[in-house]
Amino acid sequence: MITFDHLIAVDPGKAYRLMNLGATGLVSAEHNGVTGMMPATWVCPLDLSPTRATAVIAKDHFTRPLIEKSGYFAIGVPTVAIAKELFYLGSVSKNEEPQKLEKSGATFFTLGDYRMPLADGCLGYLIFRVIPEPHNEEAYDLFIGECVAAWADKRVYSDNHIDFSAVDPELRTLHYVAGSHFFGLGDEVKGLD
């Protein structure tokens, strides 16, 4: 897969476009050298300028206190190519398996000055600074973040748009249904205007 070799910086003001497809997100965080990552389907854009997003992270997830302590989280937008790794990351808790990331089969890296792990095989990566909303976080497990940096795979993303028309189907976004049931995003529909 080796997404890293194809990454380009994305204007954080346009980064919401990486999330507009409604794909499953890979949420990661880091604090004092401790890292966590988990798939989350309840992640979505919230605002355009600046790009803000929400993520629902339950209290029992290992990644949540890392977000609370560091004030940052990342969202990767995984592709079909890493469906097996994503499923493992969502089936195993680091609370019970401290070597969860190492055993997942995924390859990880970091970008810029941010130390949270990012999984190879995503079409985009967004770094968010938490906008503290204690009531929402406690009552609804809802975190709001403002995008401070973003990158995308230039094989899929150019001119601030995602285009799957000429790419390997493995590079399409992954969408969760239930259990072990996922879809890769289908074909574009054009000519409706």
PDB file of C-alpha atoms in Angstrom:
ATOM      1  CA  MET A   1       0.000   0.000   0.000  1.00  0.00           C
ATOM      2  CA  ILE A   2       2.606   2.571   1.152  1.00  0.00           C
ATOM      3  CA  THR A   3       0.413   5.635   1.242  1.00  0.00           C
ATOM      4  CA  PHE A   4       3.236   7.657   2.792  1.00  0.00           C
ATOM      5  CA  ASP A   5       5.072   7.932  -0.546  1.00  0.00           C
ATOM      6  CA  HIS A   6       1.998   9.527  -2.157  1.00  0.00           C
ATOM      7  CA  LEU A   7       1.003  12.061   0.494  1.00  0.00           C
ATOM      8  CA  ILE A   8       0.482  15.727  -0.210  1.00  0.00           C
ATOM      9  CA  ALA A   9      -0.396  18.444   2.296  1.00  0.00           C
ATOM     10  CA  VAL A  10      -4.019  19.559   2.293  1.00  0.00           C
ATOM     11  CA  ASP A  11      -5.211  23.010   3.289  1.00  0.00           C
ATOM     12  CA  PRO A  12      -6.891  22.488   6.686  1.00  0.00           C
ATOM     13  CA  GLY A  13      -9.650  24.804   5.430  1.00  0.00           C
ATOM     14  CA  LYS A  14     -10.512  22.251   2.713  1.00  0.00           C
ATOM     15  CA  ALA A  15      -9.795  19.113   4.763  1.00  0.00           C
ATOM     16  CA  TYR A  16     -13.497  18.514   5.493  1.00  0.00           C
ATOM     17  CA  ARG A  17     -13.735  17.141   1.945  1.00  0.00           C
ATOM     18  CA  LEU A  18     -11.726  14.118   3.042  1.00  0.00           C
ATOM     19  CA  MET A  19     -14.540  13.247   5.443  1.00  0.00           C
ATOM     20  CA  ASN A  20     -17.554  14.157   3.291  1.00  0.00           C
ATOM     21  CA  LEU A  21     -17.877  10.599   1.978  1.00  0.00           C
ATOM     22  CA  GLY A  22     -18.998   9.289   5.362  1.00  0.00           C
ATOM     23  CA  ALA A  23     -16.317   6.622   5.557  1.00  0.00           C
ATOM     24  CA  THR A  24     -15.324   4.802   8.699  1.00  0.00           C
ATOM     25  CA  GLY A  25     -12.613   6.749  10.522  1.00  0.00           C
ATOM     26  CA  LEU A  26      -9.485   5.462  12.238  1.00  0.00           C
ATOM     27  CA  VAL A  27      -9.217   7.611  15.353  1.00  0.00           C
ATOM     28  CA  SER A  28      -5.803   7.729  17.013  1.00  0.00           C
ATOM     29  CA  ALA A  29      -4.172   9.617  19.839  1.00  0.00           C
ATOM     30  CA  GLU A  30      -0.921   9.780  21.796  1.00  0.00           C
ATOM     31  CA  HIS A  31       0.050  11.001  25.249  1.00  0.00           C
ATOM     32  CA  ASN A  32       3.468  10.658  26.902  1.00  0.00           C
ATOM     33  CA  GLY A  33       4.521   7.947  24.456  1.00  0.00           C
ATOM     34  CA  VAL A  34       1.366   5.850  24.910  1.00  0.00           C
ATOM     35  CA  THR A  35      -0.639   5.404  21.705  1.00  0.00           C
ATOM     36  CA  GLY A  36      -4.065   4.128  20.790  1.00  0.00           C
ATOM     37  CA  MET A  37      -6.127   3.642  17.655  1.00  0.00           C
ATOM     38  CA  MET A  38      -9.678   2.552  17.020  1.00  0.00           C
ATOM     39  CA  PRO A  39     -12.155   2.574  14.143  1.00  0.00           C
ATOM     40  CA  ALA A  40     -15.145   4.848  14.620  1.00  0.00           C
ATOM     41  CA  THR A  41     -18.129   5.189  12.343  1.00  0.00           C
ATOM     42  CA  TRP A  42     -19.566   8.149  14.198  1.00  0.00           C
ATOM     43  CA  VAL A  43     -17.104  10.718  12.878  1.00  0.00           C
ATOM     44  CA  CYS A  44     -18.213  13.519  10.607  1.00  0.00           C
ATOM     45  CA  PRO A  45     -17.495  17.044   9.434  1.00  0.00           C
ATOM     46  CA  LEU A  46     -19.069  19.763  11.538  1.00  0.00           C
ATOM     47  CA  ASP A  47     -17.930  23.070  10.040  1.00  0.00           C
ATOM     48  CA  LEU A  48     -16.174  24.315   6.921  1.00  0.00           C
ATOM     49  CA  SER A  49     -13.944  27.216   7.818  1.00  0.00           C
ATOM     50  CA  PRO A  50     -12.073  26.228   9.795  1.00  0.00           C
ATOM     51  CA  THR A  51     -12.625  22.525   9.273  1.00  0.00           C
ATOM     52  CA  ARG A  52     -14.139  21.048  12.405  1.00  0.00           C
ATOM     53  CA  ALA A  53     -15.327  17.508  13.003  1.00  0.00           C
ATOM     54  CA  THR A  54     -17.007  15.430  15.658  1.00  0.00           C
ATOM     55  CA  ALA A  55     -16.071  11.994  16.920  1.00  0.00           C
ATOM     56  CA  VAL A  56     -18.018   9.838  19.355  1.00  0.00           C
ATOM     57  CA  ILE A  57     -15.550   7.966  21.583  1.00  0.00           C
ATOM     58  CA  ALA A  58     -17.038   5.932  24.433  1.00  0.00           C
ATOM     59  CA  LYS A  59     -15.549   6.162  27.912  1.00  0.00           C
ATOM     60  CA  ASP A  60     -14.352   2.551  27.963  1.00  0.00           C
ATOM     61  CA  HIS A  61     -12.127   2.886  24.873  1.00  0.00           C
ATOM     62  CA  PHE A  62      -8.370   2.957  25.497  1.00  0.00           C
ATOM     63  CA  THR A  63      -7.938   5.866  23.070  1.00  0.00           C
ATOM     64  CA  ARG A  64     -10.324   8.206  24.888  1.00  0.00           C
ATOM     65  CA  PRO A  65      -8.121   9.180  27.877  1.00  0.00           C
ATOM     66  CA  LEU A  66      -5.252   9.786  25.458  1.00  0.00           C
ATOM     67  CA  ILE A  67      -7.448  12.331  23.656  1.00  0.00           C
ATOM     68  CA  GLU A  68      -8.542  13.883  26.945  1.00  0.00           C
ATOM     69  CA  LYS A  69      -4.971  14.210  28.238  1.00  0.00           C
ATOM     70  CA  SER A  70      -3.266  15.342  25.029  1.00  0.00           C
ATOM     71  CA  GLY A  71      -6.030  17.571  23.643  1.00  0.00           C
ATOM     72  CA  TYR A  72      -5.483  16.126  20.145  1.00  0.00           C
ATOM     73  CA  PHE A  73      -6.712  13.277  17.964  1.00  0.00           C
ATOM     74  CA  ALA A  74      -6.210  12.142  14.394  1.00  0.00           C
ATOM     75  CA  ILE A  75      -8.709  10.726  11.947  1.00  0.00           C
ATOM     76  CA  GLY A  76      -7.483   8.515   9.141  1.00  0.00           C
ATOM     77  CA  VAL A  77      -9.840   7.772   6.239  1.00  0.00           C
ATOM     78  CA  PRO A  78      -9.195   4.072   5.557  1.00  0.00           C
ATOM     79  CA  THR A  79      -9.425   2.358   2.209  1.00  0.00           C
ATOM     80  CA  VAL A  80     -10.606  -1.107   1.187  1.00  0.00           C
ATOM     81  CA  ALA A  81      -6.936  -2.161   1.110  1.00  0.00           C
ATOM     82  CA  ILE A  82      -6.764  -2.236   4.923  1.00  0.00           C
ATOM     83  CA  ALA A  83     -10.195  -3.697   5.706  1.00  0.00           C
ATOM     84  CA  LYS A  84      -8.697  -6.704   7.512  1.00  0.00           C
ATOM     85  CA  GLU A  85      -6.438  -4.534   9.683  1.00  0.00           C
ATOM     86  CA  LEU A  86      -9.252  -2.103  10.432  1.00  0.00           C
ATOM     87  CA  PHE A  87     -11.542  -4.959  11.463  1.00  0.00           C
ATOM     88  CA  TYR A  88      -8.873  -6.269  13.861  1.00  0.00           C
ATOM     89  CA  LEU A  89      -8.349  -2.796  15.338  1.00  0.00           C
ATOM     90  CA  GLY A  90     -12.091  -2.603  15.992  1.00  0.00           C
ATOM     91  CA  SER A  91     -12.400  -6.135  17.379  1.00  0.00           C
ATOM     92  CA  VAL A  92      -9.627  -5.957  19.964  1.00  0.00           C
ATOM     93  CA  SER A  93      -9.276  -3.506  22.845  1.00  0.00           C
ATOM     94  CA  LYS A  94      -5.885  -2.278  23.941  1.00  0.00           C
ATOM     95  CA  ASN A  95      -7.315  -2.461  27.477  1.00  0.00           C
ATOM     96  CA  GLU A  96      -7.087  -6.269  27.150  1.00  0.00           C
ATOM     97  CA  GLU A  97      -4.344  -6.581  24.502  1.00  0.00           C
ATOM     98  CA  PRO A  98      -1.491  -4.104  25.071  1.00  0.00           C
ATOM     99  CA  GLN A  99       0.127  -5.195  21.775  1.00  0.00           C
ATOM    100  CA  LYS A 100      -3.037  -4.477  19.783  1.00  0.00           C
ATOM    101  CA  LEU A 101      -1.393  -2.166  17.264  1.00  0.00           C
ATOM    102  CA  GLU A 102       1.614  -4.420  16.737  1.00  0.00           C
ATOM    103  CA  LYS A 103      -0.620  -7.485  16.237  1.00  0.00           C
ATOM    104  CA  SER A 104      -3.030  -5.728  13.859  1.00  0.00           C
ATOM    105  CA  GLY A 105      -0.885  -6.287  10.767  1.00  0.00           C
ATOM    106  CA  ALA A 106      -1.063  -2.557   9.982  1.00  0.00           C
ATOM    107  CA  THR A 107       1.971  -0.395   9.343  1.00  0.00           C
ATOM    108  CA  PHE A 108       2.120   2.871  11.278  1.00  0.00           C
ATOM    109  CA  PHE A 109       3.907   6.193  10.887  1.00  0.00           C
ATOM    110  CA  THR A 110       3.660   9.765  12.146  1.00  0.00           C
ATOM    111  CA  LEU A 111       3.537  13.044  10.233  1.00  0.00           C
ATOM    112  CA  GLY A 112       4.859  16.498  11.000  1.00  0.00           C
ATOM    113  CA  ASP A 113       5.277  17.295  14.678  1.00  0.00           C
ATOM    114  CA  TYR A 114       2.352  15.043  15.646  1.00  0.00           C
ATOM    115  CA  ARG A 115       3.134  11.798  17.457  1.00  0.00           C
ATOM    116  CA  MET A 116      -0.156   9.934  17.161  1.00  0.00           C
ATOM    117  CA  PRO A 117       0.047   6.787  15.001  1.00  0.00           C
ATOM    118  CA  LEU A 118      -1.375   6.863  11.499  1.00  0.00           C
ATOM    119  CA  ALA A 119      -2.138   3.606   9.652  1.00  0.00           C
ATOM    120  CA  ASP A 120      -0.770   3.119   6.172  1.00  0.00           C
ATOM    121  CA  GLY A 121      -3.608   2.557   3.716  1.00  0.00           C
ATOM    122  CA  CYS A 122      -5.739   5.622   4.362  1.00  0.00           C
ATOM    123  CA  LEU A 123      -6.562   8.117   1.624  1.00  0.00           C
ATOM    124  CA  GLY A 124      -6.350  10.994   4.082  1.00  0.00           C
ATOM    125  CA  TYR A 125      -5.151  11.968   7.536  1.00  0.00           C
ATOM    126  CA  LEU A 126      -6.483  14.858   9.584  1.00  0.00           C
ATOM    127  CA  ILE A 127      -5.069  16.117  12.882  1.00  0.00           C
ATOM    128  CA  PHE A 128      -7.512  17.816  15.252  1.00  0.00           C
ATOM    129  CA  ARG A 129      -7.058  19.977  18.329  1.00  0.00           C
ATOM    130  CA  VAL A 130      -9.890  19.279  20.765  1.00  0.00           C
ATOM    131  CA  ILE A 131     -12.318  22.131  21.350  1.00  0.00           C
ATOM    132  CA  PRO A 132     -13.273  21.399  24.959  1.00  0.00           C
ATOM    133  CA  GLU A 133     -16.988  20.848  25.473  1.00  0.00           C
ATOM    134  CA  PRO A 134     -17.122  19.035  28.845  1.00  0.00           C
ATOM    135  CA  HIS A 135     -20.902  18.536  28.841  1.00  0.00           C
ATOM    136  CA  ASN A 136     -20.941  16.937  25.364  1.00  0.00           C
ATOM    137  CA  GLU A 137     -17.910  14.801  26.169  1.00  0.00           C
ATOM    138  CA  GLU A 138     -19.385  13.495  29.421  1.00  0.00           C
ATOM    139  CA  ALA A 139     -23.043  13.186  28.462  1.00  0.00           C
ATOM    140  CA  TYR A 140     -22.732  12.073  24.824  1.00  0.00           C
ATOM    141  CA  ASP A 141     -19.084  10.914  24.436  1.00  0.00           C
ATOM    142  CA  LEU A 142     -18.908  13.563  21.695  1.00  0.00           C
ATOM    143  CA  PHE A 143     -15.604  15.283  20.976  1.00  0.00           C
ATOM    144  CA  ILE A 144     -15.285  18.315  18.733  1.00  0.00           C
ATOM    145  CA  GLY A 145     -11.993  19.047  17.022  1.00  0.00           C
ATOM    146  CA  GLU A 146     -10.561  21.761  14.813  1.00  0.00           C
ATOM    147  CA  CYS A 147      -8.293  20.582  12.001  1.00  0.00           C
ATOM    148  CA  VAL A 148      -4.736  21.851  12.389  1.00  0.00           C
ATOM    149  CA  ALA A 149      -3.063  19.747   9.679  1.00  0.00           C
ATOM    150  CA  ALA A 150      -4.108  17.339   6.935  1.00  0.00           C
ATOM    151  CA  TRP A 151      -2.630  15.162   4.210  1.00  0.00           C
ATOM    152  CA  ALA A 152      -4.126  13.112   1.371  1.00  0.00           C
ATOM    153  CA  ASP A 153      -3.051  10.454  -1.088  1.00  0.00           C
ATOM    154  CA  LYS A 154      -2.469  12.233  -4.412  1.00  0.00           C
ATOM    155  CA  ARG A 155      -3.547   9.102  -6.312  1.00  0.00           C
ATOM    156  CA  VAL A 156      -7.084   9.827  -5.092  1.00  0.00           C
ATOM    157  CA  TYR A 157      -7.052  13.498  -4.070  1.00  0.00           C
ATOM    158  CA  SER A 158      -6.153  16.468  -6.268  1.00  0.00           C
ATOM    159  CA  ASP A 159      -7.372  20.036  -6.673  1.00  0.00           C
ATOM    160  CA  ASN A 160      -9.175  19.686  -3.308  1.00  0.00           C
ATOM    161  CA  HIS A 161     -11.368  16.843  -4.573  1.00  0.00           C
ATOM    162  CA  ILE A 162     -11.526  13.073  -4.247  1.00  0.00           C
ATOM    163  CA  ASP A 163     -11.688  11.195  -7.545  1.00  0.00           C
ATOM    164  CA  PHE A 164     -11.984   7.383  -7.649  1.00  0.00           C
ATOM    165  CA  SER A 165     -12.592   7.171 -11.411  1.00  0.00           C
ATOM    166  CA  ALA A 166      -9.103   6.014 -12.401  1.00  0.00           C
ATOM    167  CA  VAL A 167      -7.833   4.287  -9.289  1.00  0.00           C
ATOM    168  CA  ASP A 168      -7.550   0.724  -8.097  1.00  0.00           C
ATOM    169  CA  PRO A 169     -10.755  -0.237  -6.212  1.00  0.00           C
ATOM    170  CA  GLU A 170      -8.531  -0.991  -3.191  1.00  0.00           C
ATOM    171  CA  LEU A 171      -8.093   2.797  -2.826  1.00  0.00           C
ATOM    172  CA  ARG A 172     -11.809   3.450  -2.331  1.00  0.00           C
ATOM    173  CA  THR A 173     -13.094   4.386   1.101  1.00  0.00           C
ATOM    174  CA  LEU A 174     -14.361   1.776   3.529  1.00  0.00           C
ATOM    175  CA  HIS A 175     -17.868   2.080   4.989  1.00  0.00           C
ATOM    176  CA  TYR A 176     -19.091   0.063   7.972  1.00  0.00           C
ATOM    177  CA  VAL A 177     -22.544  -1.506   8.117  1.00  0.00           C
ATOM    178  CA  ALA A 178     -22.571  -3.940  11.063  1.00  0.00           C
ATOM    179  CA  GLY A 179     -20.663  -6.951  12.404  1.00  0.00           C
ATOM    180  CA  SER A 180     -17.989  -7.702   9.832  1.00  0.00           C
ATOM    181  CA  HIS A 181     -19.993  -6.130   6.985  1.00  0.00           C
ATOM    182  CA  PHE A 182     -18.335  -3.257   5.084  1.00  0.00           C
ATOM    183  CA  PHE A 183     -18.744  -1.634   1.685  1.00  0.00           C
ATOM    184  CA  GLY A 184     -16.163   0.016  -0.534  1.00  0.00           C
ATOM    185  CA  LEU A 185     -17.561   3.224  -2.008  1.00  0.00           C
ATOM    186  CA  GLY A 186     -19.137   2.636  -5.416  1.00  0.00           C
ATOM    187  CA  ASP A 187     -19.062   4.439  -8.734  1.00  0.00           C
ATOM    188  CA  GLU A 188     -19.608   8.143  -9.205  1.00  0.00           C
ATOM    189  CA  VAL A 189     -22.903   9.306 -10.729  1.00  0.00           C
ATOM    190  CA  LYS A 190     -22.499  12.221 -13.144  1.00  0.00           C
ATOM    191  CA  GLY A 191     -24.659  14.323 -15.412  1.00  0.00           C
ATOM    192  CA  LEU A 192     -27.477  15.155 -13.035  1.00  0.00           C
ATOM    193  CA  ASP A 193     -27.537  18.877 -13.782  1.00  0.00           C
TER     194      ASP A 193
END
